[in-house]
Amino acid sequence: MQDGLLMGVDVGGTKIAAGLVTPDGEIRSQLKAPMISREGPALALAAVVSAIDSLYAQVKSPASIQGIGICAPGPLDPNTGVIVNPPNLPCWRDFPLSSEIAKKFGVSIKVDNDANAAALAEARWGAGRGYKNVFYASIGTGIGTGIILDGTIYHGRTGAAAEGGHVSIDYRGPRCGCGKLGCIEALAAGPAIALRARAHLRQDLGTDSAILELAHGDIEAVTSEMVGSAYATGDRMAKDILLETIDLLSVWIGNTIDLLEPDVILIGGGAATMLGPLFDEIRDRLPGYCVNSRCQEIPILKARYGADAGIAGGAALCSTTFTRAESLSALH
Ligand SMILES: [Zn+2]
């Protein structure tokens, strides 16, 4: 294993993914471990420490690791590395994760939320490379977003900025998990796509949609992944459902462009592959939802890192702005 590596650790409610990443963003090795999030702070910390230990065991000397970046669900304080009170991590309440990990390993530790970290990895090494201002959205079970301005994460006053998934586009819309009405997350993330598919199927009983076939005839079993698979085979209903989702996303992206006018918009997360063929449809709709007369010049691209976004994101948090030449020399 080469020297000069970054460690990215992605802590979720049920599992930890961790990996070694080169200073130019290549993931060299990775592992998954269970996260113990319901049995108190000490066991939860031990689970994370054990994942980090396993990665240290893969390098020639501990000095090979330049820093450890950890992404976790918010709310958290990226300035102090304190985990505040994430619903998915009941183990930690006002827990100083950063200093606890630093005590054990003696290297620089950074902590941030997963979407901010993934946005930074994309801006530094991924589809956002070469762009100054990047808006990143991860669309999966929820919608997480990150804003990179001039190459750094925009955190806002207390670190709570860039909650784009909870920007509402309909104050009379469905209630989101956060309590607000009409958040884009409640309208266009995976579960919302599945709900819309079920409504279509109920309305159109007797349809021969491939979605119903994939669910073995059980409307309640329909998932957003089935909509994606059906769409890939040319299913008409699946296309209608995804186009409705694209309409809603276009309103939201139009708002985002009017607010930020980023240089590029990146879409990642579990739904990015399914929605990717429809990005042009978003661009076509933007002039109707945006006052920016040059909104269609802004590229809408699929993010580079897929399921590994958390590992790359964690690593990006502790990377400095290496040039490629510098990173290559760091590997000797
Ligand atoms: Zn919300």
XYZ file of C-alpha atoms and ligand atoms in Angstrom:
333
model
C 0.000 0.000 0.000
C 1.283 3.427 -0.941
C 2.063 6.311 1.389
C 0.169 9.575 1.633
C -3.366 8.268 1.869
C -6.592 9.780 3.124
C -9.133 7.816 5.097
C -12.830 8.307 4.443
C -15.344 6.923 6.936
C -19.070 6.975 6.227
C -21.098 6.398 9.394
C -24.753 5.493 8.868
C -27.532 4.312 11.170
C -26.862 0.620 10.506
C -23.481 0.375 8.829
C -20.066 1.916 8.458
C -18.274 2.079 5.103
C -14.634 3.094 5.237
C -11.842 3.267 2.721
C -8.360 4.427 1.820
C -8.271 7.100 -0.854
C -5.328 8.565 -2.754
C -4.834 12.338 -2.677
C -6.311 12.467 -6.169
C -9.512 10.696 -5.266
C -8.997 7.048 -6.233
C -10.488 4.636 -3.712
C -7.782 2.008 -3.137
C -9.474 -0.266 -0.635
C -12.672 -0.334 1.343
C -14.578 -2.263 3.968
C -18.038 -2.390 5.491
C -18.871 -3.016 9.138
C -22.036 -2.923 11.218
C -22.725 0.312 13.114
C -23.930 -0.103 16.683
C -26.166 2.941 16.944
C -28.631 1.964 19.687
C -26.459 0.799 22.573
C -24.872 3.939 23.902
C -21.995 6.215 22.919
C -19.072 3.951 23.861
C -20.057 0.931 21.752
C -20.874 3.210 18.813
C -17.455 4.846 19.068
C -15.798 1.421 19.361
C -17.478 0.313 16.107
C -16.048 3.313 14.254
C -12.598 2.917 15.863
C -12.527 -0.754 14.894
C -13.253 0.100 11.216
C -10.444 2.677 11.282
C -8.088 0.152 12.928
C -8.778 -2.349 10.138
C -7.736 0.215 7.538
C -4.581 1.154 9.499
C -3.682 -2.542 9.399
C -3.489 -2.264 5.599
C -0.837 0.470 5.452
C 2.935 0.193 5.822
C 3.125 2.682 8.685
C 0.561 4.793 10.561
C 2.322 7.861 9.177
C 0.955 6.935 5.742
C -2.438 8.294 6.774
C -2.626 12.064 6.327
C -6.027 12.521 7.885
C -9.357 10.918 8.638
C -12.595 12.419 7.381
C -15.872 11.192 8.778
C -19.275 11.831 7.316
C -22.354 11.257 9.380
C -26.023 12.192 9.282
C -26.737 15.681 10.626
C -27.364 17.658 12.646
C -23.713 18.016 13.556
C -21.266 20.869 14.004
C -18.564 20.717 11.322
C -16.494 23.356 13.134
C -16.154 21.421 16.385
C -16.780 17.874 15.105
C -19.622 17.433 17.607
C -22.521 15.165 16.619
C -25.621 16.988 17.859
C -28.726 14.745 17.731
C -29.238 12.799 14.489
C -32.445 10.690 14.497
C -30.491 7.841 12.829
C -27.750 7.830 15.479
C -29.523 7.771 18.862
C -26.189 6.671 20.400
C -24.725 10.154 20.183
C -26.165 13.316 21.726
C -23.766 16.274 21.731
C -20.974 13.774 21.265
C -17.478 15.138 20.473
C -16.723 12.552 17.754
C -13.837 14.463 16.248
C -11.852 14.830 19.480
C -12.604 11.249 20.593
C -11.206 9.871 17.312
C -8.257 12.297 17.369
C -7.330 11.061 20.877
C -7.008 7.503 19.558
C -5.204 8.133 16.282
C -3.377 11.452 16.608
C -4.079 12.700 13.086
C -6.208 15.488 11.700
C -9.929 14.612 11.900
C -12.734 16.302 10.007
C -16.439 15.648 10.457
C -19.254 16.805 8.193
C -22.634 15.673 6.941
C -22.711 13.163 4.107
C -24.100 15.404 1.359
C -21.655 18.246 2.091
C -18.770 15.779 2.046
C -19.943 14.088 -1.164
C -20.334 17.502 -2.804
C -16.729 18.337 -1.913
C -15.450 15.030 -3.331
C -17.318 15.681 -6.581
C -15.981 19.245 -6.799
C -12.426 18.171 -6.079
C -12.159 14.867 -7.938
C -15.446 14.039 -9.616
C -17.948 15.419 -12.105
C -17.594 18.923 -10.630
C -13.833 19.114 -11.133
C -12.793 22.390 -12.742
C -15.976 24.225 -11.727
C -15.794 26.951 -9.091
C -19.319 26.779 -7.690
C -21.059 23.425 -7.492
C -24.564 22.415 -6.435
C -24.778 18.707 -5.592
C -27.935 16.723 -4.881
C -28.049 13.115 -3.770
C -31.460 11.631 -4.596
C -32.218 8.319 -2.910
C -34.327 7.478 0.135
C -34.131 11.196 0.868
C -32.613 14.211 -0.870
C -29.359 15.569 0.535
C -27.593 18.570 -0.945
C -24.240 20.294 -0.707
C -23.071 23.689 -1.921
C -19.433 24.266 -2.860
C -18.453 27.900 -3.324
C -14.939 28.692 -4.544
C -13.866 25.146 -3.790
C -15.054 25.015 -0.174
C -18.222 23.793 1.517
C -20.764 26.524 2.259
C -21.780 25.830 5.879
C -23.829 28.879 6.819
C -23.744 30.393 10.316
C -23.825 27.201 12.408
C -23.171 24.473 9.845
C -26.852 23.901 9.100
C -26.922 25.381 5.579
C -27.569 23.503 2.326
C -30.597 21.518 3.498
C -31.895 21.743 -0.058
C -33.954 18.559 0.260
C -36.160 20.397 2.736
C -36.837 23.369 0.515
C -40.589 23.290 -0.123
C -42.049 23.811 -3.568
C -45.681 23.470 -2.388
C -46.892 24.779 0.968
C -50.013 22.623 0.585
C -48.007 19.549 -0.424
C -47.501 16.260 1.432
C -45.889 16.338 4.876
C -42.186 15.560 4.859
C -40.399 13.502 7.534
C -38.974 16.815 8.807
C -42.451 18.160 9.572
C -42.681 20.734 6.754
C -45.138 20.523 3.864
C -44.127 19.990 0.241
C -40.359 19.553 0.676
C -38.807 18.314 -2.559
C -37.683 15.243 -0.574
C -41.343 14.379 0.142
C -42.206 14.838 -3.545
C -39.331 13.420 -5.548
C -37.132 11.042 -3.490
C -37.378 7.256 -3.895
C -40.351 6.683 -1.552
C -42.324 9.462 -3.310
C -41.625 7.839 -6.701
C -42.918 4.518 -5.338
C -46.066 6.203 -3.929
C -46.736 7.849 -7.280
C -46.306 4.522 -9.066
C -48.811 2.847 -6.723
C -51.333 5.642 -7.333
C -50.928 5.248 -11.116
C -51.388 1.501 -10.909
C -54.529 1.803 -8.736
C -55.989 4.339 -11.153
C -55.197 2.207 -14.125
C -56.174 -1.293 -12.961
C -55.851 -3.913 -15.665
C -52.758 -2.189 -17.036
C -50.030 -4.390 -18.426
C -47.292 -2.163 -16.990
C -43.955 -3.886 -16.406
C -43.926 -2.255 -12.953
C -46.759 -4.526 -11.792
C -45.018 -7.551 -13.262
C -41.826 -6.708 -11.345
C -43.900 -6.461 -8.146
C -45.514 -9.856 -8.918
C -48.924 -8.193 -9.139
C -48.753 -6.634 -5.649
C -49.234 -2.863 -5.898
C -48.129 -2.354 -2.283
C -44.782 -4.023 -3.044
C -43.851 -1.498 -5.770
C -40.546 0.332 -5.197
C -38.814 3.170 -7.028
C -36.189 0.659 -8.223
C -38.960 -1.269 -10.017
C -40.062 1.952 -11.734
C -36.455 2.431 -12.872
C -36.176 -1.133 -14.199
C -39.522 -0.847 -16.003
C -38.493 2.471 -17.533
C -35.283 0.876 -18.816
C -37.388 -1.660 -20.750
C -39.446 1.114 -22.364
C -42.511 0.921 -20.099
C -44.902 3.822 -20.796
C -46.300 4.175 -17.274
C -42.813 4.170 -15.753
C -41.836 6.966 -18.131
C -44.920 9.023 -17.128
C -44.093 8.562 -13.431
C -40.479 9.615 -13.920
C -41.499 12.615 -16.043
C -43.800 13.804 -13.233
C -40.831 13.485 -10.881
C -38.693 15.418 -13.370
C -41.331 18.204 -13.456
C -41.101 18.594 -9.690
C -37.292 18.478 -9.711
C -37.248 21.104 -12.467
C -39.224 23.558 -10.287
C -36.769 22.968 -7.464
C -33.653 23.216 -9.639
C -35.085 26.401 -11.210
C -35.356 27.894 -7.704
C -31.824 26.762 -6.923
C -30.433 28.404 -10.056
C -32.248 31.654 -9.278
C -30.779 31.590 -5.766
C -27.215 30.380 -6.431
C -26.533 30.288 -10.171
C -23.965 27.495 -9.766
C -21.466 26.629 -12.520
C -22.665 23.019 -12.555
C -25.433 20.895 -11.033
C -24.559 17.330 -10.050
C -27.048 14.578 -9.305
C -25.927 11.550 -7.301
C -27.539 8.988 -4.999
C -29.457 5.806 -5.697
C -31.920 7.422 -8.128
C -29.280 9.177 -10.273
C -28.869 6.294 -12.717
C -32.631 5.991 -13.237
C -33.060 9.760 -13.728
C -29.868 10.273 -15.747
C -31.452 9.706 -19.190
C -33.988 12.433 -18.318
C -31.590 15.254 -17.344
C -32.203 16.863 -20.765
C -35.911 16.983 -19.892
C -35.010 19.056 -16.810
C -32.980 21.437 -18.946
C -35.870 21.788 -21.417
C -38.274 22.740 -18.600
C -35.963 25.170 -16.757
C -36.894 28.383 -18.604
C -40.447 27.950 -17.267
C -39.239 27.727 -13.660
C -36.336 30.137 -13.609
C -35.825 33.841 -14.379
C -32.189 33.286 -15.348
C -32.081 33.745 -19.124
C -28.909 31.617 -19.357
C -30.093 28.797 -17.089
C -29.859 26.213 -19.861
C -26.098 26.785 -20.145
C -25.567 25.225 -16.707
C -24.593 21.562 -17.155
C -26.635 18.990 -15.232
C -24.384 15.962 -14.778
C -24.429 12.615 -13.053
C -22.073 12.482 -10.057
C -18.910 10.375 -10.358
C -19.074 8.555 -7.035
C -22.054 6.246 -6.622
C -22.383 4.018 -3.576
C -18.849 5.085 -2.538
C -19.775 8.771 -2.224
C -19.459 8.647 1.574
C -15.933 7.211 1.489
C -14.774 9.685 -1.154
C -16.567 12.471 0.722
C -14.898 11.667 4.027
C -11.508 11.599 2.332
C -12.175 14.904 0.560
C -12.839 16.562 3.932
C -9.234 16.025 4.988
C -7.589 16.519 1.606
C -5.731 19.700 0.928
C -5.800 21.185 -2.530
C -3.197 18.927 -4.077
C -2.410 19.278 -7.729
C -2.025 15.980 -9.540
C 1.772 16.379 -9.638
C 1.905 17.071 -5.907
C -0.273 14.081 -5.108
C 1.898 11.800 -7.230
C 5.028 12.945 -5.425
C 3.244 12.367 -2.091
C 2.931 8.719 -3.058
C 6.666 8.033 -3.065
Zn -38.544 18.201 4.738
